[in-house]
Amino acid sequence: MNALARLFYELTESFRIAWAQIRANKTRSMLTALGVIIGIVAVTLMYAAISGIDRGFQNSLSMLGNDVFYVDKWPWFGAEDWWNYINRPAIEVRDAERLNRIVEDTPKSLLDVAVPRAGRGCSVKFGDGRVDGIFAFGTTAEYARISNVDFVEGRLFNEIEDNGARAVCVLGFDVAEALFPHRSPLGETVTVDGHPCIVIGVYAKQGEFLGLFSFDNQLVMPIGAFSKMFGTRRGVELQVKVKDQTQMGAAKDELIGAMRRVRGQLPGERDNFTVNEQQAFKAQLDPVKFSIFAAGLIVTSMSLIVGAIGIMNITFVSVKERTKEIGSRKAIGARRRTILLQFLIEAVSICIIGGIIGIGVAYAVFLGVRYQMPSFPAEFSVVLVLIGMTASVLTGVLSGFIPAWGASRLDPVVALRYE
Amino acid sequence: MIPPPPPDPATPRTLRPHGPLVIDIRNVTKLYHMGDETVHALRGVTLQVHRNEYLAIMGPSGSGKSTLMNMLGCLDTPTSGHYEFNGKDVSSMEDDELAAIRNREIGFVFQTFNLLPRSTSLHNVELPLIYAGVPPNERRERARQALDHVGLGDRMLHKPNELSGGQRQRVAVARALVNHPSIILADEPTGNLDSKTGEEIMYLFDTLYEQGNTIIVVTHEEDIARHARRAVRLRDGLIESDRVTVEPAAV
């Protein structure tokens, strides 16, 4: 109990001295803290950018759906031996129908539903308004079971419209905004690359996919209508929803088997289709992401290390200047630990001050960036503040330790004689 | 200023009986290695000090008196020989154990005062109590009493640079007293003071001695040594003489 009390008094005494020391050497302390401030600003901003980018990645990937397989002629990644793929027969709309029939006939199937999807870029016009670079795609009414995107207004086409290949469409949020700035587009007829199409719904805002394209710049219509307007000879993609996303592996096996039946493949024949999934994107992106993050953190850590060297230097100077004081303190009963703590806390205090200012500056920069570039993916969080403070305390401890250790080992006789 | 203590006719100063043994040094030597040379700072010193003695350690520079003082103050350990402080063997203690002994048992007064320049008198005096783990309220109270005791009750919140040399040394004495040590060890306590102020400080030591403290003063000045009741002279690392001074100097 007494030992604990003594430690507490020593700590408060150390903080008191540290504070007095910093106040007595304002310029020196501020210059030293500046190194830490710059380091902390760099590290926190880099971390803010990294967590923002990571969040963006995750959002984008979740748009693909955790529980959806994509059956294509080509794999998304790594199709170097293209001659193996080029001669595969295209995937057709009726493959989806057959697949759905097999799934219905399979007891305890892990698959839910498959929908075909064919798409292309196009321009959409209404009156004098025109937007280019829109991604139009056709699918079936069952797309409603796969997509969980909300509607601002209206609805997806129903089975009757689907079967009748009616020229109706749902607009992405930005398309609707651009063509119908102040009114509802429902019931209006837009032209999609010259083909008239009645608007029956508008999707809610979804955002961009990895900054590559925007889900809000799309337009959805029945696959039959799409086929009439643009044709589907180049094939479609099948999106297959799984019932239970904890069983993706088994579901994939079932899907491959079912697809081989759909395509009438013989045993021993290689699959003439590829089952893609979100996981492939992740596997592709993760190493890239990791290298960017590691490089960023290493580079910004450099500036923190420079700050740490400044702290170490100033602590050495402080120990040297106060050698006689160390002697006096030892003479009146300061232990090694007491002296060690005193100088360590001095180093840490400067770092804490630097850390607080650094985080403040970083937050101001962050607000400025967000104000100027709202789409820049950066995130500022409590975790970040904690990381910043931990980094600065660690900097203080690591850089202050060697000089403080040296001070604690000083021989009191020698220290008292020091002038 | 401290009022002079009332004369006590019942116990003549020189005949004051000795209390228990505090310092027991036997055949202590100390070697220093300075480059290739070996310096024999102490060549076999034997010394006993009892409670409530008033001792002056004298000698020219190079006689080993600083080394002996460091040894007595537990700042240094002997190369050979034996040192018992209050019955505890301190000749083989570790740094932190010695720090604890210094904190509880020894009150240092230095020639250069060695106060913390940016702290008030009160805080300077509190410092040994902080290292002893005394709670803040008690600490402040005891430091206040110690400062009152040396006549600086009205200078508690002054910093050293706002005090005269004599006042600074009084703060140092208060700091030495505050933990009720077994000995007060003063190293040339008047060396940085003019002779009048020096006399006042010595007068303070006399008073502390009268109140029952054990005092060891290291000095090379005969005038200062005359305040003590016993004078130990060193020469070339050995005790040359150790005698009781019959009558203390009149103030």
XYZ file of C-alpha atoms in Angstrom:
670
model
C 0.000 0.000 0.000
C 2.777 2.405 0.953
C 4.776 1.415 -2.115
C 1.748 2.137 -4.263
C 1.151 5.484 -2.602
C 4.810 6.356 -3.093
C 4.624 5.477 -6.780
C 1.567 7.705 -7.095
C 3.324 10.636 -5.372
C 6.393 10.101 -7.515
C 4.221 10.143 -10.633
C 2.413 13.340 -9.694
C 5.748 14.902 -8.762
C 7.153 13.813 -12.136
C 4.252 15.366 -14.046
C 4.651 18.542 -12.000
C 8.350 18.744 -12.833
C 7.712 17.920 -16.486
C 5.170 20.699 -16.741
C 7.469 23.188 -14.989
C 10.308 22.112 -17.279
C 8.218 22.589 -20.424
C 7.054 26.000 -19.261
C 10.569 27.044 -18.396
C 11.829 26.056 -21.865
C 8.876 27.051 -24.021
C 10.654 27.552 -27.320
C 12.709 24.426 -27.026
C 9.699 22.342 -26.010
C 7.522 23.685 -28.803
C 10.184 23.019 -31.432
C 10.574 19.492 -30.148
C 6.826 18.997 -30.023
C 6.618 20.297 -33.606
C 8.443 17.186 -34.806
C 5.873 15.034 -33.038
C 3.002 17.189 -34.320
C 4.107 16.749 -37.924
C 4.540 13.024 -37.414
C 1.143 12.589 -35.796
C -0.587 14.697 -38.460
C 0.997 12.581 -41.192
C 0.179 9.276 -39.547
C -3.395 10.144 -38.593
C -4.227 11.618 -41.983
C -2.756 8.599 -43.729
C -4.744 6.355 -41.442
C -7.896 8.391 -42.083
C -7.396 8.014 -45.827
C -6.655 4.317 -45.489
C -9.708 3.555 -43.402
C -11.814 5.626 -45.772
C -10.518 3.744 -48.792
C -10.994 0.452 -47.010
C -14.554 1.372 -46.166
C -15.097 2.252 -49.817
C -13.725 -1.122 -50.889
C -15.997 -2.928 -48.519
C -19.040 -0.943 -49.544
C -18.311 -1.622 -53.184
C -17.785 -5.317 -52.616
C -20.976 -5.639 -50.640
C -22.807 -4.139 -53.643
C -21.863 -7.287 -55.514
C -23.641 -9.235 -52.794
C -22.186 -11.688 -50.338
C -24.639 -14.347 -51.366
C -24.588 -14.074 -55.163
C -22.632 -16.084 -57.744
C -21.992 -14.716 -61.208
C -21.947 -17.349 -63.978
C -20.000 -16.037 -66.981
C -18.196 -17.223 -70.032
C -15.047 -15.553 -68.702
C -13.521 -15.483 -65.285
C -13.211 -11.982 -63.783
C -9.518 -12.381 -63.171
C -6.641 -14.403 -64.485
C -7.905 -15.459 -67.949
C -4.426 -15.473 -69.478
C -4.998 -18.582 -71.596
C -7.834 -16.868 -73.437
C -8.015 -19.578 -76.146
C -9.514 -21.874 -73.520
C -12.385 -19.453 -73.081
C -12.924 -17.905 -76.475
C -14.602 -20.969 -77.932
C -16.956 -21.541 -75.048
C -20.571 -21.264 -76.081
C -22.209 -18.051 -74.917
C -24.435 -18.194 -71.851
C -28.010 -17.691 -72.908
C -31.185 -16.387 -71.325
C -32.783 -19.808 -71.441
C -29.866 -21.218 -69.399
C -31.326 -19.268 -66.487
C -34.757 -20.782 -67.002
C -33.311 -24.295 -67.166
C -31.162 -23.669 -64.123
C -34.179 -22.449 -62.161
C -36.117 -25.564 -63.149
C -33.278 -27.814 -61.941
C -33.097 -25.875 -58.680
C -36.860 -26.257 -58.155
C -36.616 -29.999 -58.759
C -33.695 -30.437 -56.378
C -34.821 -31.217 -52.848
C -33.024 -29.088 -50.243
C -31.267 -27.067 -52.894
C -28.831 -24.490 -51.555
C -29.605 -22.201 -54.491
C -32.450 -19.746 -54.471
C -32.927 -18.249 -57.911
C -30.987 -17.406 -61.050
C -31.595 -14.388 -63.250
C -30.013 -13.531 -66.597
C -28.424 -10.157 -67.079
C -27.294 -8.531 -70.279
C -25.992 -5.004 -70.427
C -24.404 -2.303 -72.569
C -23.583 1.353 -72.531
C -26.089 3.743 -74.024
C -27.455 7.266 -74.025
C -30.799 8.150 -72.527
C -32.850 11.119 -73.734
C -35.929 12.904 -72.555
C -37.099 16.002 -74.390
C -34.016 18.183 -74.781
C -32.202 16.388 -72.006
C -29.653 13.707 -72.743
C -27.261 11.696 -70.570
C -24.468 9.552 -71.983
C -22.486 6.680 -70.574
C -25.480 5.010 -68.984
C -25.256 1.302 -68.330
C -28.526 -0.275 -69.470
C -29.202 -3.855 -68.584
C -32.002 -6.317 -69.052
C -33.063 -8.935 -66.554
C -36.156 -10.806 -65.387
C -38.779 -9.913 -62.798
C -37.034 -12.308 -60.424
C -34.221 -9.779 -60.192
C -36.298 -8.385 -57.322
C -35.295 -11.432 -55.290
C -31.573 -10.729 -55.781
C -31.411 -6.976 -55.619
C -32.235 -5.342 -52.311
C -31.850 -1.783 -53.565
C -34.625 0.565 -52.427
C -36.798 2.600 -54.727
C -37.244 6.351 -54.427
C -40.531 5.851 -56.217
C -42.232 3.291 -58.404
C -41.270 -0.371 -58.666
C -39.476 -3.017 -60.685
C -41.330 -4.488 -63.668
C -43.548 -7.440 -62.838
C -43.768 -10.880 -64.438
C -46.412 -9.845 -66.943
C -44.332 -6.951 -68.200
C -41.308 -9.244 -68.181
C -42.972 -12.011 -70.158
C -44.478 -9.488 -72.544
C -41.053 -7.892 -73.085
C -42.699 -4.527 -72.451
C -40.562 -1.430 -73.002
C -40.536 -0.256 -69.362
C -37.530 0.699 -67.277
C -36.261 1.657 -63.825
C -33.809 4.569 -63.716
C -30.754 4.896 -61.495
C -30.864 7.861 -59.136
C -28.468 10.102 -61.069
C -30.161 9.372 -64.407
C -33.526 10.421 -62.999
C -31.952 13.496 -61.384
C -30.343 14.565 -64.660
C -33.348 14.104 -66.899
C -36.127 15.058 -64.463
C -34.564 17.602 -62.142
C -37.698 18.860 -60.454
C -40.370 16.336 -61.119
C -41.293 12.714 -61.073
C -40.296 10.676 -64.147
C -42.950 8.037 -63.502
C -45.037 7.383 -66.618
C -42.786 9.460 -68.874
C -41.285 7.977 -71.985
C -37.518 8.223 -72.335
C -35.561 7.018 -75.344
C -32.748 4.565 -74.796
C -30.415 4.797 -77.795
C -33.465 5.772 -79.801
C -35.839 3.159 -78.404
C -38.782 4.525 -76.422
C -39.206 3.172 -72.919
C -41.679 4.061 -70.142
C -40.259 4.868 -66.717
C -41.905 2.839 -63.948
C -39.453 3.330 -61.105
C -36.418 5.169 -59.723
C -33.725 3.540 -57.595
C -32.374 5.134 -54.429
C -28.818 6.398 -54.430
C -26.244 3.597 -54.178
C -22.823 5.086 -54.846
C -19.843 4.057 -56.890
C -18.121 0.748 -57.320
C -14.401 1.199 -56.493
C -14.654 4.593 -58.144
C -14.904 2.778 -61.498
C -18.543 3.212 -62.296
C -21.635 4.408 -60.558
C -24.591 2.229 -59.722
C -26.635 5.392 -60.004
C -25.924 5.689 -63.728
C -27.853 2.594 -64.732
C -31.159 1.663 -66.215
C -32.968 -1.671 -65.834
C -35.516 -3.157 -68.233
C -37.042 -6.591 -68.955
C -34.555 -8.881 -70.677
C -37.026 -9.439 -73.524
C -37.221 -5.716 -74.199
C -33.433 -5.433 -74.005
C -33.135 -8.305 -76.445
C -35.502 -6.617 -78.914
C -33.641 -3.316 -78.708
C -30.038 -4.476 -78.636
C -29.974 -8.276 -78.990
C -28.321 -10.746 -76.658
C -26.210 -12.673 -79.137
C -23.033 -11.936 -77.220
C -24.473 -13.799 -74.297
C -25.628 -12.904 -70.831
C -24.445 -13.324 -67.319
C -26.362 -15.362 -64.767
C -26.682 -14.039 -61.264
C -27.469 -16.832 -58.856
C -28.586 -16.120 -55.337
C -27.754 -18.579 -52.567
C -30.155 -19.367 -49.746
C -27.614 -19.468 -46.957
C -24.427 -17.446 -47.296
C -22.663 -19.565 -44.697
C -22.684 -22.446 -47.174
C -21.184 -20.719 -50.200
C -18.720 -23.562 -50.855
C -21.358 -26.304 -51.053
C -23.676 -24.006 -52.978
C -20.928 -23.368 -55.535
C -20.446 -27.105 -56.034
C -24.179 -27.563 -56.521
C -24.275 -24.660 -58.972
C -21.420 -26.065 -61.053
C -23.153 -29.454 -61.210
C -26.472 -27.895 -62.174
C -24.837 -25.689 -64.808
C -23.105 -28.700 -66.388
C -26.556 -30.298 -66.732
C -27.972 -27.094 -68.188
C -25.155 -26.961 -70.711
C -25.432 -30.673 -71.432
C -21.797 -31.354 -70.618
C -20.411 -34.883 -70.533
C -18.509 -36.273 -67.566
C -14.792 -35.543 -67.913
C -15.406 -32.533 -70.099
C -14.048 -29.238 -68.760
C -16.602 -26.690 -67.586
C -17.496 -24.329 -70.396
C -18.505 -21.581 -67.998
C -17.024 -19.892 -64.954
C -18.625 -19.245 -61.585
C -17.380 -15.856 -60.345
C -17.965 -14.449 -56.905
C -17.269 -11.389 -54.823
C -14.540 -13.342 -53.075
C -12.466 -13.244 -56.264
C -12.547 -9.450 -56.199
C -11.469 -9.462 -52.611
C -8.622 -11.872 -53.298
C -7.535 -9.657 -56.156
C -7.822 -6.398 -54.243
C -6.502 -7.358 -50.843
C -2.786 -7.595 -51.751
C -2.972 -4.282 -53.606
C -4.804 -2.685 -50.729
C -2.309 -4.079 -48.259
C 0.708 -2.771 -50.186
C -0.809 0.692 -50.465
C -1.569 0.751 -46.757
C 1.813 -0.591 -45.708
C 3.698 1.822 -47.936
C 1.606 4.742 -46.720
C 2.091 3.921 -43.075
C 5.820 3.303 -43.460
C 6.350 6.603 -45.241
C 4.346 8.571 -42.685
C 5.999 6.741 -39.798
C 9.298 8.174 -41.009
C 8.190 11.642 -39.989
C 7.167 10.335 -36.582
C 10.587 8.730 -36.200
C 12.218 12.069 -36.965
C 10.031 13.570 -34.228
C 11.110 10.783 -31.881
C 14.766 11.546 -32.537
C 14.075 15.151 -31.587
C 12.539 13.985 -28.308
C 15.474 11.729 -27.577
C 17.892 14.553 -28.256
C 16.098 17.012 -26.007
C 15.887 14.447 -23.221
C 19.647 13.887 -23.446
C 20.160 17.648 -23.205
C 17.769 17.849 -20.264
C 19.583 15.070 -18.400
C 22.947 16.719 -19.031
C 21.713 20.131 -17.882
C 20.265 18.762 -14.711
C 22.929 16.287 -13.713
C 23.499 18.129 -10.467
C 19.774 18.161 -9.746
C 19.725 14.406 -10.326
C 22.545 14.120 -7.780
C 20.632 16.192 -5.238
C 17.477 14.172 -5.753
C 19.363 10.936 -5.329
C 21.039 12.259 -2.187
C 17.694 12.973 -0.582
C 16.297 9.577 -1.461
C 15.205 9.366 -5.096
C 15.540 5.813 -6.361
C 16.558 4.805 -9.855
C 12.919 4.307 -10.763
C 12.072 7.821 -9.567
C 14.674 9.410 -11.824
C 13.773 7.137 -14.740
C 10.098 8.035 -14.416
C 10.862 11.712 -14.117
C 12.679 11.958 -17.451
C 10.437 9.462 -19.174
C 7.387 11.463 -18.172
C 9.060 14.623 -19.382
C 9.558 13.042 -22.815
C 6.045 11.591 -22.817
C 4.493 14.910 -21.780
C 5.986 16.726 -24.757
C 4.744 13.902 -26.968
C 1.243 14.057 -25.481
C 1.091 17.796 -26.094
C 2.383 17.209 -29.619
C -0.117 14.400 -30.090
C -3.101 16.491 -28.995
C -2.112 19.388 -31.236
C -1.309 16.972 -34.063
C -4.694 15.287 -33.872
C -6.375 18.703 -33.759
C -4.492 19.835 -36.873
C -5.234 16.541 -38.636
C -8.932 16.913 -37.834
C -8.953 20.463 -39.199
C -7.256 19.272 -42.400
C -9.722 16.410 -42.612
C -12.704 18.782 -42.304
C -11.172 21.033 -44.944
C -10.657 18.162 -47.364
C -14.153 16.856 -46.807
C -15.561 20.321 -47.414
C -13.606 20.765 -50.650
C -13.881 17.198 -51.948
C -16.923 15.499 -50.441
C -16.277 12.290 -52.386
C -12.723 11.823 -51.056
C -12.834 8.652 -49.007
C -11.486 9.574 -45.592
C -12.727 8.672 -42.148
C -12.009 10.282 -38.797
C -13.016 8.275 -35.755
C -12.507 7.825 -32.030
C -10.303 4.866 -32.889
C -8.109 7.207 -34.878
C -7.764 9.590 -31.931
C -6.812 6.640 -29.734
C -4.276 5.443 -32.295
C -2.807 8.929 -32.533
C -2.507 9.279 -28.764
C -1.064 5.791 -28.368
C 1.446 6.523 -31.104
C 2.569 9.718 -29.398
C 2.845 8.152 -25.937
C 4.813 5.256 -27.422
C 7.066 7.710 -29.221
C 7.764 9.430 -25.920
C 8.452 6.209 -24.050
C 10.674 4.734 -26.749
C 12.673 7.871 -27.427
C 12.903 8.991 -23.799
C 13.911 5.631 -22.422
C 17.615 5.566 -23.260
C 18.435 9.026 -21.845
C 16.171 8.463 -18.834
C 17.788 5.102 -18.170
C 21.193 6.766 -18.306
C 20.030 9.414 -15.825
C 18.701 6.787 -13.420
C 22.074 4.973 -13.399
C 24.115 8.074 -12.605
C 26.403 7.742 -9.615
C 25.139 10.288 -7.053
C 28.711 11.206 -6.040
C 29.663 12.018 -9.635
C 26.361 13.757 -10.334
C 26.660 15.970 -7.243
C 30.126 17.061 -8.265
C 29.007 17.884 -11.839
C 29.128 21.591 -12.693
C 16.119 34.508 13.333
C 15.892 31.797 15.903
C 15.821 32.873 19.508
C 18.771 31.487 21.489
C 17.898 28.346 23.406
C 17.487 28.770 27.157
C 20.637 27.777 29.050
C 20.324 24.457 30.724
C 22.484 24.436 33.871
C 21.634 20.845 34.768
C 23.502 19.345 31.820
C 26.756 21.033 30.875
C 27.180 20.805 27.110
C 30.487 19.017 27.069
C 29.365 16.334 29.468
C 26.218 15.389 27.590
C 26.055 11.588 27.722
C 26.249 9.744 24.417
C 23.251 7.919 23.064
C 23.264 4.678 21.087
C 25.743 4.054 18.304
C 24.580 5.423 14.936
C 27.626 5.133 12.718
C 30.097 2.308 13.070
C 32.865 2.344 10.476
C 35.662 -0.180 10.795
C 38.826 -0.245 8.785
C 37.226 1.189 5.669
C 39.264 1.753 2.510
C 38.339 3.298 -0.790
C 40.250 2.985 -4.029
C 39.620 4.998 -7.168
C 40.990 4.158 -10.556
C 41.856 7.282 -12.486
C 43.159 6.028 -15.787
C 46.215 3.901 -15.006
C 46.618 5.369 -11.568
C 45.040 3.980 -8.429
C 44.160 6.559 -5.792
C 43.877 5.458 -2.166
C 41.292 7.944 -0.966
C 40.817 6.126 2.340
C 43.458 3.770 3.699
C 41.686 2.202 6.662
C 39.435 4.472 8.661
C 37.678 3.457 11.844
C 35.085 5.827 13.301
C 32.125 5.596 15.646
C 29.468 8.263 16.013
C 26.774 8.117 18.683
C 23.370 9.709 18.784
C 23.436 13.426 19.531
C 27.071 13.936 18.805
C 28.288 17.106 17.083
C 31.212 16.144 14.955
C 33.507 18.085 12.665
C 35.479 16.257 10.006
C 38.484 18.300 8.964
C 41.456 18.010 6.733
C 43.163 19.617 3.770
C 41.982 18.874 0.261
C 43.105 15.451 -0.835
C 42.942 14.160 2.717
C 39.948 11.947 1.918
C 37.357 13.929 3.828
C 34.986 14.189 0.843
C 35.282 10.459 0.286
C 34.581 9.840 3.952
C 31.597 12.153 3.799
C 30.203 10.315 0.753
C 30.707 7.085 2.628
C 29.015 8.371 5.805
C 26.156 9.735 3.682
C 25.653 6.342 2.008
C 26.278 7.937 -1.366
C 29.186 5.593 -1.899
C 30.221 2.168 -0.680
C 33.674 1.192 0.642
C 36.151 -0.898 -1.339
C 36.841 -2.891 1.810
C 35.956 -2.668 5.470
C 32.683 -2.556 7.289
C 30.022 0.105 7.721
C 27.007 -0.304 9.953
C 24.397 2.404 10.117
C 21.971 2.008 13.017
C 22.972 -1.648 13.183
C 22.360 -2.233 9.458
C 25.212 -3.271 7.226
C 25.242 -0.702 4.446
C 28.656 -1.547 2.959
C 27.153 -4.045 0.532
C 23.777 -2.489 -0.183
C 22.317 -1.905 -3.647
C 21.688 1.570 -5.056
C 17.986 1.649 -4.227
C 18.475 0.331 -0.693
C 21.044 3.064 -0.115
C 18.580 5.604 -1.521
C 16.030 4.462 1.044
C 18.586 4.803 3.871
C 19.550 8.298 2.676
C 15.914 9.252 2.464
C 14.990 8.138 5.974
C 18.195 8.393 7.985
C 20.352 11.154 6.541
C 19.691 14.837 6.064
C 22.128 16.445 3.630
C 23.180 20.089 3.666
C 25.423 21.033 0.749
C 27.817 23.892 0.192
C 25.888 24.932 -2.920
C 22.463 24.437 -1.261
C 21.281 22.178 -4.131
C 17.679 23.356 -4.068
C 15.337 22.867 -7.014
C 15.488 26.303 -8.644
C 11.923 26.401 -9.948
C 10.231 25.115 -6.816
C 9.056 27.007 -3.761
C 10.753 26.563 -0.398
C 7.789 24.528 0.717
C 8.056 22.124 -2.197
C 11.803 21.812 -1.794
C 11.324 20.791 1.798
C 8.505 18.409 0.867
C 10.677 16.516 -1.616
C 12.193 13.923 0.774
C 8.680 13.219 2.067
C 7.435 12.643 -1.483
C 10.143 10.022 -1.940
C 9.180 8.562 1.432
C 5.554 8.166 0.359
C 4.038 10.568 2.867
C 0.503 11.679 1.905
C 0.176 15.276 0.607
C -1.568 16.862 3.589
C 0.830 15.459 6.162
C 3.715 16.325 3.866
C 2.731 19.964 3.636
C 2.177 20.211 7.369
C 5.562 18.719 8.216
C 7.371 20.857 5.626
C 5.678 23.928 7.091
C 6.813 22.981 10.576
C 10.380 22.404 9.401
C 10.462 25.810 7.703
C 9.036 27.433 10.831
C 11.745 25.672 12.786
C 14.534 27.324 10.777
C 12.810 30.700 10.943
C 11.473 30.798 7.364
C 7.769 30.519 8.134
C 7.180 33.652 6.071
C 9.162 32.501 3.012
C 7.361 29.254 2.209
C 6.152 30.260 -1.223
C 9.364 31.952 -2.314
C 11.587 30.324 -4.865
C 15.344 30.016 -4.259
C 16.199 32.975 -6.512
C 13.965 35.157 -4.328
C 15.940 34.254 -1.198
C 19.313 35.325 0.185
C 22.149 32.802 0.474
C 21.546 32.366 4.185
C 17.849 31.836 3.622
C 18.562 29.248 0.921
C 20.799 27.342 3.268
C 18.067 27.471 5.899
C 15.643 25.931 3.385
C 18.242 23.217 2.792
C 18.508 22.641 6.538
C 14.726 22.411 6.787
C 14.788 19.864 3.955
C 17.440 17.885 5.844
C 15.350 17.951 9.025
C 11.931 17.228 7.658
C 12.187 13.446 7.620
C 13.599 13.316 11.196
C 16.880 11.737 10.109
C 19.356 9.974 12.378
C 22.155 12.292 11.278
C 22.456 15.646 9.597
C 25.430 15.652 7.266
C 26.644 19.108 6.251
C 29.334 19.478 3.610
C 31.041 22.899 3.919
C 27.658 24.421 4.827
C 29.075 27.930 5.090
C 31.411 27.749 2.107
C 29.210 29.892 -0.108
C 28.168 32.373 2.581
C 29.753 35.496 4.022
C 31.138 35.029 7.520
C 28.245 36.690 9.326
C 25.640 34.589 7.547
C 27.873 31.569 8.017
C 27.903 32.172 11.750
C 24.127 32.351 11.743
C 23.909 28.992 9.993
C 26.365 27.471 12.461
C 24.291 28.923 15.246
C 21.293 27.126 13.734
C 23.258 23.865 13.813
C 24.143 24.517 17.447
C 20.475 24.897 18.224
C 19.581 21.709 16.366
C 22.274 19.919 18.331
C 20.854 21.270 21.575
C 17.490 19.877 20.523
C 18.961 16.413 20.274
C 20.047 16.031 16.671
C 23.225 14.300 15.551
C 25.302 16.575 13.368
C 28.369 15.924 11.250
C 29.982 18.936 9.584
C 32.684 18.496 6.990
C 34.831 21.611 6.774
C 38.330 22.906 6.410
C 37.671 26.061 8.466
C 38.774 26.033 12.088
C 36.147 28.642 12.984
C 33.396 26.381 11.802
C 34.871 23.291 13.402
C 34.974 25.043 16.774
C 31.186 24.792 16.948
C 31.442 21.013 17.147
C 32.126 18.991 20.283
C 34.434 16.558 18.607
C 36.944 17.075 15.806
C 38.194 14.331 13.517
C 41.190 15.274 11.362
C 42.149 13.362 8.280
C 45.417 13.330 6.423
C 46.337 11.148 3.443
C 43.342 8.882 3.838
C 43.885 8.168 7.524
C 42.520 9.642 10.736
C 45.250 11.821 12.160
C 43.481 12.836 15.323
C 40.073 12.411 16.936
C 39.492 14.470 20.042
C 36.734 16.009 22.065
C 36.888 19.778 22.048
C 36.625 20.933 25.592
C 34.645 24.098 25.263
C 32.561 25.137 22.250
C 33.210 28.501 20.727
C 31.319 31.320 22.315
C 28.781 32.824 19.904
